[in-house]
CSV table of C-alpha atoms in Angstrom, one decimal:
chain,number,residue,atom,x,y,z
H,119,MET,CA,114.6,176.1,100.6
H,120,LYS,CA,118.1,175.5,101.9
H,121,ASP,CA,119.0,172.0,103.0
H,122,ARG,CA,119.8,171.4,106.6
H,123,MET,CA,123.6,171.5,106.9
H,124,LYS,CA,126.0,169.3,108.8
H,125,ASP,CA,129.1,171.2,109.9
H,126,TYR,CA,132.6,169.7,110.2
H,127,GLU,CA,135.4,170.9,112.5
H,128,ASP,CA,137.5,172.2,109.5
H,129,GLY,CA,134.7,174.6,108.5
H,130,PHE,CA,133.2,172.5,105.7
H,131,SER,CA,129.6,171.7,105.8
H,132,ILE,CA,127.5,169.3,103.7
H,133,PRO,CA,123.7,168.9,103.4
H,134,GLU,CA,122.3,166.4,105.9
H,135,ASN,CA,122.1,162.9,104.6
H,136,TYR,CA,124.4,163.9,101.8
H,137,PHE,CA,126.3,160.6,101.6
H,138,LYS,CA,123.1,158.6,101.8
H,139,ASP,CA,121.6,160.6,99.0
H,140,LEU,CA,124.8,160.4,97.1
H,141,GLU,CA,124.7,156.6,97.2
H,142,ILE,CA,121.1,156.7,96.0
H,143,ARG,CA,122.0,159.1,93.2
H,144,LEU,CA,125.0,157.1,92.2
H,145,LYS,CA,123.0,154.0,92.0
H,146,SER,CA,120.3,155.7,90.0
H,147,THR,CA,122.9,156.8,87.4
H,148,LYS,CA,123.4,153.1,86.7
H,149,SER,CA,119.7,152.6,86.0
H,150,PHE,CA,118.5,151.7,82.6
H,151,HIS,CA,117.5,155.3,81.9
H,152,PHE,CA,121.1,156.2,82.2
H,153,GLU,CA,122.0,153.5,79.7
H,154,GLY,CA,119.6,154.9,77.2
H,155,PHE,CA,117.3,151.9,77.2
H,156,GLU,CA,113.5,152.3,77.2
H,157,THR,CA,110.6,150.0,77.3
H,158,PRO,CA,107.0,150.4,76.0
H,159,ASP,CA,104.5,151.8,78.4
H,160,GLN,CA,103.5,149.5,81.2
H,161,TYR,CA,105.7,146.8,79.6
H,162,PHE,CA,106.3,144.9,82.9
H,163,ASP,CA,102.6,144.8,83.8
H,164,LYS,CA,101.8,143.5,80.3
H,165,LEU,CA,104.6,140.9,80.4
H,166,GLN,CA,103.3,139.7,83.8
H,167,ASN,CA,99.8,139.4,82.3
H,168,LYS,CA,100.9,137.7,79.1
H,169,LEU,CA,103.0,135.1,81.0
H,170,SER,CA,100.5,134.5,83.8
H,171,ASN,CA,97.8,133.8,81.2
H,172,LYS,CA,99.9,131.1,79.5
H,173,ASN,CA,98.5,127.7,80.4
H,174,LEU,CA,101.9,126.1,80.6
H,175,SER,CA,100.6,122.8,82.1
H,176,SER,CA,98.3,122.0,79.2
H,177,GLN,CA,100.9,123.4,76.8
H,178,SER,CA,103.5,120.9,78.0
H,179,ILE,CA,100.9,118.0,77.6
H,180,ARG,CA,100.2,119.2,74.0
H,181,PHE,CA,103.9,119.3,73.4
H,182,LYS,CA,104.4,115.8,74.6
H,183,PHE,CA,101.5,114.5,72.5
H,184,SER,CA,102.6,116.3,69.4
H,185,SER,CA,106.2,115.0,69.9
H,186,LYS,CA,104.8,111.5,70.1
H,187,ILE,CA,103.0,111.9,66.8
H,188,MET,CA,106.0,113.5,65.3
H,189,GLY,CA,108.1,110.5,66.4
H,190,ILE,CA,105.8,108.0,64.8
H,191,ALA,CA,105.6,110.0,61.6
H,192,ALA,CA,109.4,110.3,61.5
H,193,SER,CA,109.8,106.5,62.1
H,194,LEU,CA,107.3,105.8,59.2
H,195,LEU,CA,109.1,108.2,56.9
H,196,PHE,CA,112.4,106.5,57.8
H,197,LEU,CA,111.0,103.0,57.0
H,198,VAL,CA,109.6,104.1,53.7
H,199,ALA,CA,112.9,105.8,52.8
H,200,VAL,CA,114.9,102.7,53.8
H,201,SER,CA,112.5,100.4,51.8
H,202,LEU,CA,112.8,102.5,48.7
H,203,GLN,CA,116.5,102.6,49.0
H,204,PHE,CA,116.6,98.8,49.6
H,205,PHE,CA,114.4,97.9,46.6
H,206,SER,CA,115.8,100.3,44.1
H,207,ASN,CA,119.3,100.1,45.5
H,208,LYS,CA,120.5,102.3,42.6
H,209,ASN,CA,122.1,105.6,42.6
H,210,GLY,CA,122.7,107.9,39.7
H,211,VAL,CA,126.1,106.5,38.9
H,212,GLU,CA,124.9,102.9,38.9
H,213,GLU,CA,122.0,103.7,36.6
H,214,ASP,CA,124.3,105.5,34.2
H,215,LEU,CA,126.7,102.5,34.2
H,216,GLU,CA,123.8,100.1,33.6
H,217,VAL,CA,122.6,102.1,30.6
H,218,VAL,CA,126.1,102.2,29.2
H,219,TYR,CA,126.5,98.4,29.7
H,220,ILE,CA,123.1,97.7,28.0
H,221,ASP,CA,124.1,100.0,25.1
H,222,TYR,CA,127.4,98.2,24.8
H,223,PHE,CA,125.7,94.8,25.0
H,224,ILE,CA,123.2,95.6,22.3
H,225,GLU,CA,125.9,97.0,20.0
H,226,ASN,CA,128.0,93.9,20.4
H,227,ILE,CA,125.1,91.5,19.9
H,228,ASP,CA,124.4,93.2,16.7
H,229,LEU,CA,128.0,93.0,15.6
H,230,ILE,CA,128.2,89.2,16.4
H,231,THR,CA,125.0,88.6,14.5
H,232,GLU,CA,126.3,90.5,11.5
H,233,GLU,CA,129.6,88.7,11.6
H,234,ASP,CA,127.9,85.3,11.9
H,235,ILE,CA,125.7,86.1,9.0
H,236,ILE,CA,128.7,87.2,6.9
H,237,ASN,CA,130.7,84.0,7.8
H,238,ILE,CA,128.0,81.4,7.3
H,239,THR,CA,129.1,79.1,4.5
H,240,GLU,CA,128.3,75.6,3.5
H,241,GLU,CA,131.2,74.3,5.6
H,242,THR,CA,130.2,76.1,8.8
H,243,ILE,CA,126.8,74.5,8.8
H,244,ASP,CA,128.0,71.0,8.0
H,245,ILE,CA,127.5,69.5,11.5
H,246,ASP,CA,127.5,65.8,12.0
H,247,ASP,CA,123.9,64.6,12.3
H,248,ASN,CA,124.6,62.2,15.1
H,249,ILE,CA,126.2,64.9,17.2
H,250,LEU,CA,123.3,67.1,16.6
H,251,TYR,CA,120.8,64.3,17.5
H,252,HIS,CA,122.5,63.5,20.8
H,253,TYR,CA,122.6,67.2,21.7
H,254,LEU,CA,119.0,67.7,21.0
H,255,GLU,CA,118.0,64.5,22.7
H,256,SER,CA,119.8,65.5,25.9
H,257,GLU,CA,118.0,68.8,25.8
H,258,SER,CA,114.7,66.9,25.1
H,259,VAL,CA,113.7,69.2,22.4
H,260,ILE,CA,113.6,66.8,19.5
H,261,ALA,CA,110.8,67.6,17.3
H,262,ASP,CA,108.5,64.9,16.1
H,263,ASP,CA,109.5,65.6,12.5
H,264,PHE,CA,113.2,65.5,13.3
H,265,TYR,CA,113.7,62.1,11.7
H,266,ASP,CA,111.8,63.2,8.6
H,267,LEU,CA,114.2,66.0,8.3
H,268,ILE,CA,117.1,63.5,8.5
V,123,MET,CA,112.5,133.5,102.0
V,124,ILE,CA,110.4,134.3,99.0
V,125,ASP,CA,112.5,132.1,96.8
V,126,SER,CA,111.7,129.0,98.9
V,127,THR,CA,108.0,129.9,98.7
V,128,ILE,CA,108.2,130.2,94.9
V,129,ILE,CA,110.0,126.8,94.6
V,130,SER,CA,107.6,125.0,96.8
V,131,LEU,CA,104.6,126.5,95.0
V,132,LEU,CA,106.0,125.7,91.6
V,133,LYS,CA,106.8,122.1,92.5
V,134,ASP,CA,103.3,121.4,93.6
V,135,SER,CA,101.0,120.9,90.6
V,136,THR,CA,98.0,122.4,92.5
V,137,THR,CA,99.8,125.6,93.3
V,138,GLN,CA,102.2,125.9,90.3
V,139,ASN,CA,100.2,128.7,88.6
V,140,GLU,CA,100.3,130.8,91.8
V,141,GLY,CA,104.1,130.1,92.0
V,142,PHE,CA,104.6,131.1,88.4
V,143,VAL,CA,102.9,134.5,89.0
V,144,LEU,CA,105.0,135.0,92.1
V,145,LEU,CA,108.1,134.1,90.2
V,146,ILE,CA,107.4,136.5,87.4
V,147,ASN,CA,106.6,139.3,89.8
V,148,GLN,CA,109.8,138.7,91.7
V,149,TYR,CA,112.2,138.5,88.8
V,150,LYS,CA,110.7,140.1,85.7
V,151,GLU,CA,112.6,143.4,86.0
V,152,LYS,CA,115.9,142.1,87.2
V,153,LEU,CA,116.0,139.4,84.5
V,154,TYR,CA,114.7,141.8,81.8
V,155,TRP,CA,117.6,144.3,82.3
V,156,HIS,CA,120.2,141.5,82.5
V,157,ILE,CA,118.9,140.0,79.2
V,158,ARG,CA,118.5,143.5,77.6
V,159,ARG,CA,122.1,144.3,78.3
V,160,ILE,CA,123.2,141.3,76.3
V,161,VAL,CA,120.7,141.2,73.5
V,162,ILE,CA,120.3,145.0,73.4
V,163,SER,CA,117.0,145.3,71.5
V,164,HIS,CA,113.7,145.4,73.5
V,165,ASN,CA,111.9,143.0,71.2
V,166,ASP,CA,114.6,140.4,71.5
V,167,ALA,CA,114.8,140.8,75.3
V,168,ASP,CA,111.0,140.3,75.3
V,169,ASP,CA,111.3,137.0,73.4
V,170,VAL,CA,114.2,135.8,75.5
V,171,ILE,CA,112.6,136.6,78.9
V,172,GLN,CA,109.5,134.7,78.0
V,173,ASN,CA,111.5,131.7,77.1
V,174,VAL,CA,113.5,132.0,80.3
V,175,PHE,CA,110.3,132.0,82.5
V,176,ILE,CA,108.9,129.0,80.6
V,177,LYS,CA,112.2,127.1,81.0
V,178,VAL,CA,112.2,127.8,84.7
V,179,PHE,CA,108.6,126.6,85.0
V,180,LYS,CA,109.3,123.4,83.0
V,181,ASN,CA,112.6,122.6,84.7
V,182,ILE,CA,111.8,123.5,88.3
V,183,HIS,CA,111.8,119.8,89.2
V,184,SER,CA,115.4,119.5,88.1
V,185,PHE,CA,116.3,122.4,90.5
V,186,LYS,CA,118.0,120.6,93.4
V,187,GLY,CA,118.6,123.7,95.6
V,188,GLN,CA,122.4,123.4,95.4
V,189,SER,CA,122.4,127.1,94.4
V,190,SER,CA,119.9,129.8,95.1
V,191,LEU,CA,116.9,130.2,92.8
V,192,TYR,CA,118.2,133.7,92.0
V,193,THR,CA,121.5,132.5,90.6
V,194,TRP,CA,119.9,129.5,88.9
V,195,ILE,CA,117.5,131.8,87.0
V,196,PHE,CA,120.2,134.2,86.1
V,197,ARG,CA,122.3,131.3,84.7
V,198,ILE,CA,119.3,130.2,82.6
V,199,ALA,CA,118.8,133.8,81.4
V,200,THR,CA,122.5,134.2,80.6
V,201,ASN,CA,122.6,131.0,78.6
V,202,GLU,CA,119.3,131.8,76.7
V,203,SER,CA,120.6,135.3,75.9
V,204,LEU,CA,124.0,134.0,74.6
V,205,SER,CA,122.2,131.3,72.5
V,206,PHE,CA,120.0,133.9,71.1
V,207,ILE,CA,123.0,136.1,70.2
V,208,ARG,CA,124.8,133.2,68.6
V,209,LYS,CA,121.7,132.3,66.5
V,210,LYS,CA,121.5,135.9,65.4
V,211,GLN,CA,125.2,136.0,64.5
V,212,ARG,CA,124.8,132.8,62.4
V,213,GLN,CA,121.8,134.4,60.6
V,214,SER,CA,123.9,137.5,59.9
V,215,MET,CA,126.9,135.7,58.3
V,216,PHE,CA,128.7,135.3,61.7
V,217,ILE,CA,128.8,139.0,62.3
V,218,GLU,CA,131.0,140.2,65.3
V,219,TYR,CA,129.1,140.8,68.5
V,220,ALA,CA,130.2,144.4,68.7
V,221,GLU,CA,128.9,145.1,65.1
V,222,LEU,CA,125.7,143.4,66.0
V,223,VAL,CA,125.3,145.6,69.1
V,224,GLU,CA,126.0,148.7,67.0
V,225,SER,CA,123.4,147.9,64.3
V,226,THR,CA,120.9,146.8,67.0
V,227,LEU,CA,121.3,150.1,68.9
V,228,SER,CA,120.8,152.1,65.7
V,229,SER,CA,117.6,150.2,64.8
V,230,ASP,CA,116.0,149.7,68.2
V,231,PRO,CA,113.1,152.2,68.7
V,232,TYR,CA,113.4,151.7,72.4
V,233,PHE,CA,117.0,153.0,72.6
V,234,ASN,CA,117.2,156.7,73.0
V,235,GLY,CA,120.7,157.0,74.4
V,236,ASP,CA,123.0,159.8,73.4
V,237,ASP,CA,126.3,159.3,71.7
V,238,VAL,CA,128.2,158.7,75.0
V,239,GLN,CA,125.7,156.1,76.1
V,240,LYS,CA,125.9,154.4,72.7
V,241,MET,CA,129.7,154.5,72.8
V,242,ILE,CA,129.7,152.9,76.3
V,243,LYS,CA,127.5,150.1,75.0
V,244,LYS,CA,129.8,149.5,72.1
V,245,VAL,CA,132.9,149.5,74.3
V,246,ILE,CA,131.3,146.9,76.6
V,247,ALA,CA,130.4,144.8,73.5
V,248,ARG,CA,134.0,144.8,72.5
V,249,LEU,CA,135.1,143.1,75.7
V,250,PRO,CA,135.7,139.3,75.7
V,251,GLU,CA,132.4,137.5,76.4
V,252,LYS,CA,133.2,136.5,80.0
V,253,GLN,CA,134.5,140.0,80.9
V,254,MET,CA,131.4,141.6,79.3
V,255,LEU,CA,129.1,139.3,81.4
V,256,VAL,CA,131.1,139.9,84.6
V,257,PHE,CA,131.0,143.6,84.0
V,258,ASN,CA,127.2,143.7,83.5
V,259,LEU,CA,126.5,141.6,86.5
V,260,ARG,CA,128.9,143.4,88.8
V,261,TYR,CA,128.6,147.0,87.6
V,262,TYR,CA,124.9,147.2,86.8
V,263,GLU,CA,123.3,144.4,88.8
V,264,GLU,CA,125.8,144.8,91.7
V,265,MET,CA,125.8,141.1,92.1
V,266,LYS,CA,128.2,139.5,94.6
V,267,TYR,CA,131.2,137.8,93.2
V,268,GLU,CA,130.2,134.5,94.9
V,269,ASP,CA,126.8,134.7,93.0
V,270,ILE,CA,128.5,135.7,89.7
V,271,SER,CA,130.7,132.6,90.2
V,272,THR,CA,127.5,130.4,90.5
V,273,VAL,CA,126.0,132.1,87.4
V,274,LEU,CA,129.0,132.1,85.1
V,275,GLY,CA,131.3,129.5,86.7
V,276,GLY,CA,135.0,130.3,87.6
V,277,SER,CA,136.6,131.3,90.8
V,278,VAL,CA,135.9,134.5,92.7
V,279,GLY,CA,139.5,135.6,92.2
V,280,GLY,CA,139.3,135.0,88.5
V,281,LEU,CA,136.1,136.9,88.3
V,282,LYS,CA,137.5,139.8,90.2
V,283,ALA,CA,140.4,139.9,87.8
V,284,SER,CA,138.0,139.8,84.9
V,285,TYR,CA,136.0,142.7,86.3
V,286,HIS,CA,139.2,144.7,86.9
V,287,HIS,CA,140.4,144.2,83.4
V,288,ALA,CA,137.0,145.0,81.9
V,289,LEU,CA,136.7,148.2,83.9
V,290,LYS,CA,140.2,149.2,83.0
V,291,LYS,CA,139.5,148.7,79.3
V,292,VAL,CA,136.2,150.6,79.4
V,293,LYS,CA,137.9,153.6,81.2
V,294,LYS,CA,140.9,153.5,78.8
V,295,TYR,CA,138.6,153.5,75.8
V,296,ILE,CA,136.5,156.3,77.2
V,297,LYS,CA,139.6,158.4,77.9
V,298,SER,CA,141.0,157.7,74.4
V,299,GLN,CA,137.8,159.0,72.9
V,300,ASN,CA,137.9,162.1,75.1
V,301,ILE,CA,134.4,161.5,76.3
V,302,GLN,CA,133.3,163.6,79.2
V,303,TYR,CA,131.5,160.9,81.2
V,304,GLU,CA,129.7,161.9,84.4
V,305,GLY,CA,129.1,158.5,86.0
């Protein structure tokens, strides 16, 4: 069926409501179909249902509750971590240095002991008895049998 | 008129569920297409739109009415979509947005566009972010510059210039590719 025509003075004619239709058609070319996008069947109805069925009020209360618990748990964890750090107060480097120092100390103690043993002679142990007595008296470690020894 | 009804229903705890249903009914399609044009894939758009509606619901009390609900929601949707894209870019070793769009278009089962449609999407994705957003809002959504200014910030004059540059670039690229585009 031929569209009703609208005639112009210069002889041209166009279908009635052509420009109105043109606008609609032009707008429709910018629709998502024209862009190539699609959605699953009845997507918007399903989206509406899915969102409407969400109980957002209770969800937000649950969220607040859980964030409070999470906050307490995080604080406790932080305290434990700080305590551990405070009491141990060692890191890997410090521990390594300590081990090296202990090893060095043991080795040197051994050396000193060995040297002392080597250098002990009759002269080195010839200590004045009075000096030794006064030293031991000041330290209050005089044995009962000290005088017997003298 | 409907926006003021939605706001008052949402702000009242006894009617907020009714307001939420009305809000979704009013904005689901407009928001979906705005988000989809940024994130491209249907599944991603579905995730983002749900977050947007939940954010609107939870933050309605901070809406002071200095702008319209429509632009406020579009602002939230734009920010959510851009955050989503940035997260996705980080997960993909900071891939360029244009590359991300290209790979998403190829893998999205809900995109059935032909080569020309795909090409136009890629051209839009190559635009600077602000120009891309202005182009989407002005060309597809036919949003007024004043409203775009509220959504994206910036002056109306600046936005007009952005749209003009974007449109010029898209046309130039299409011409250079010898694409017969009947738009």
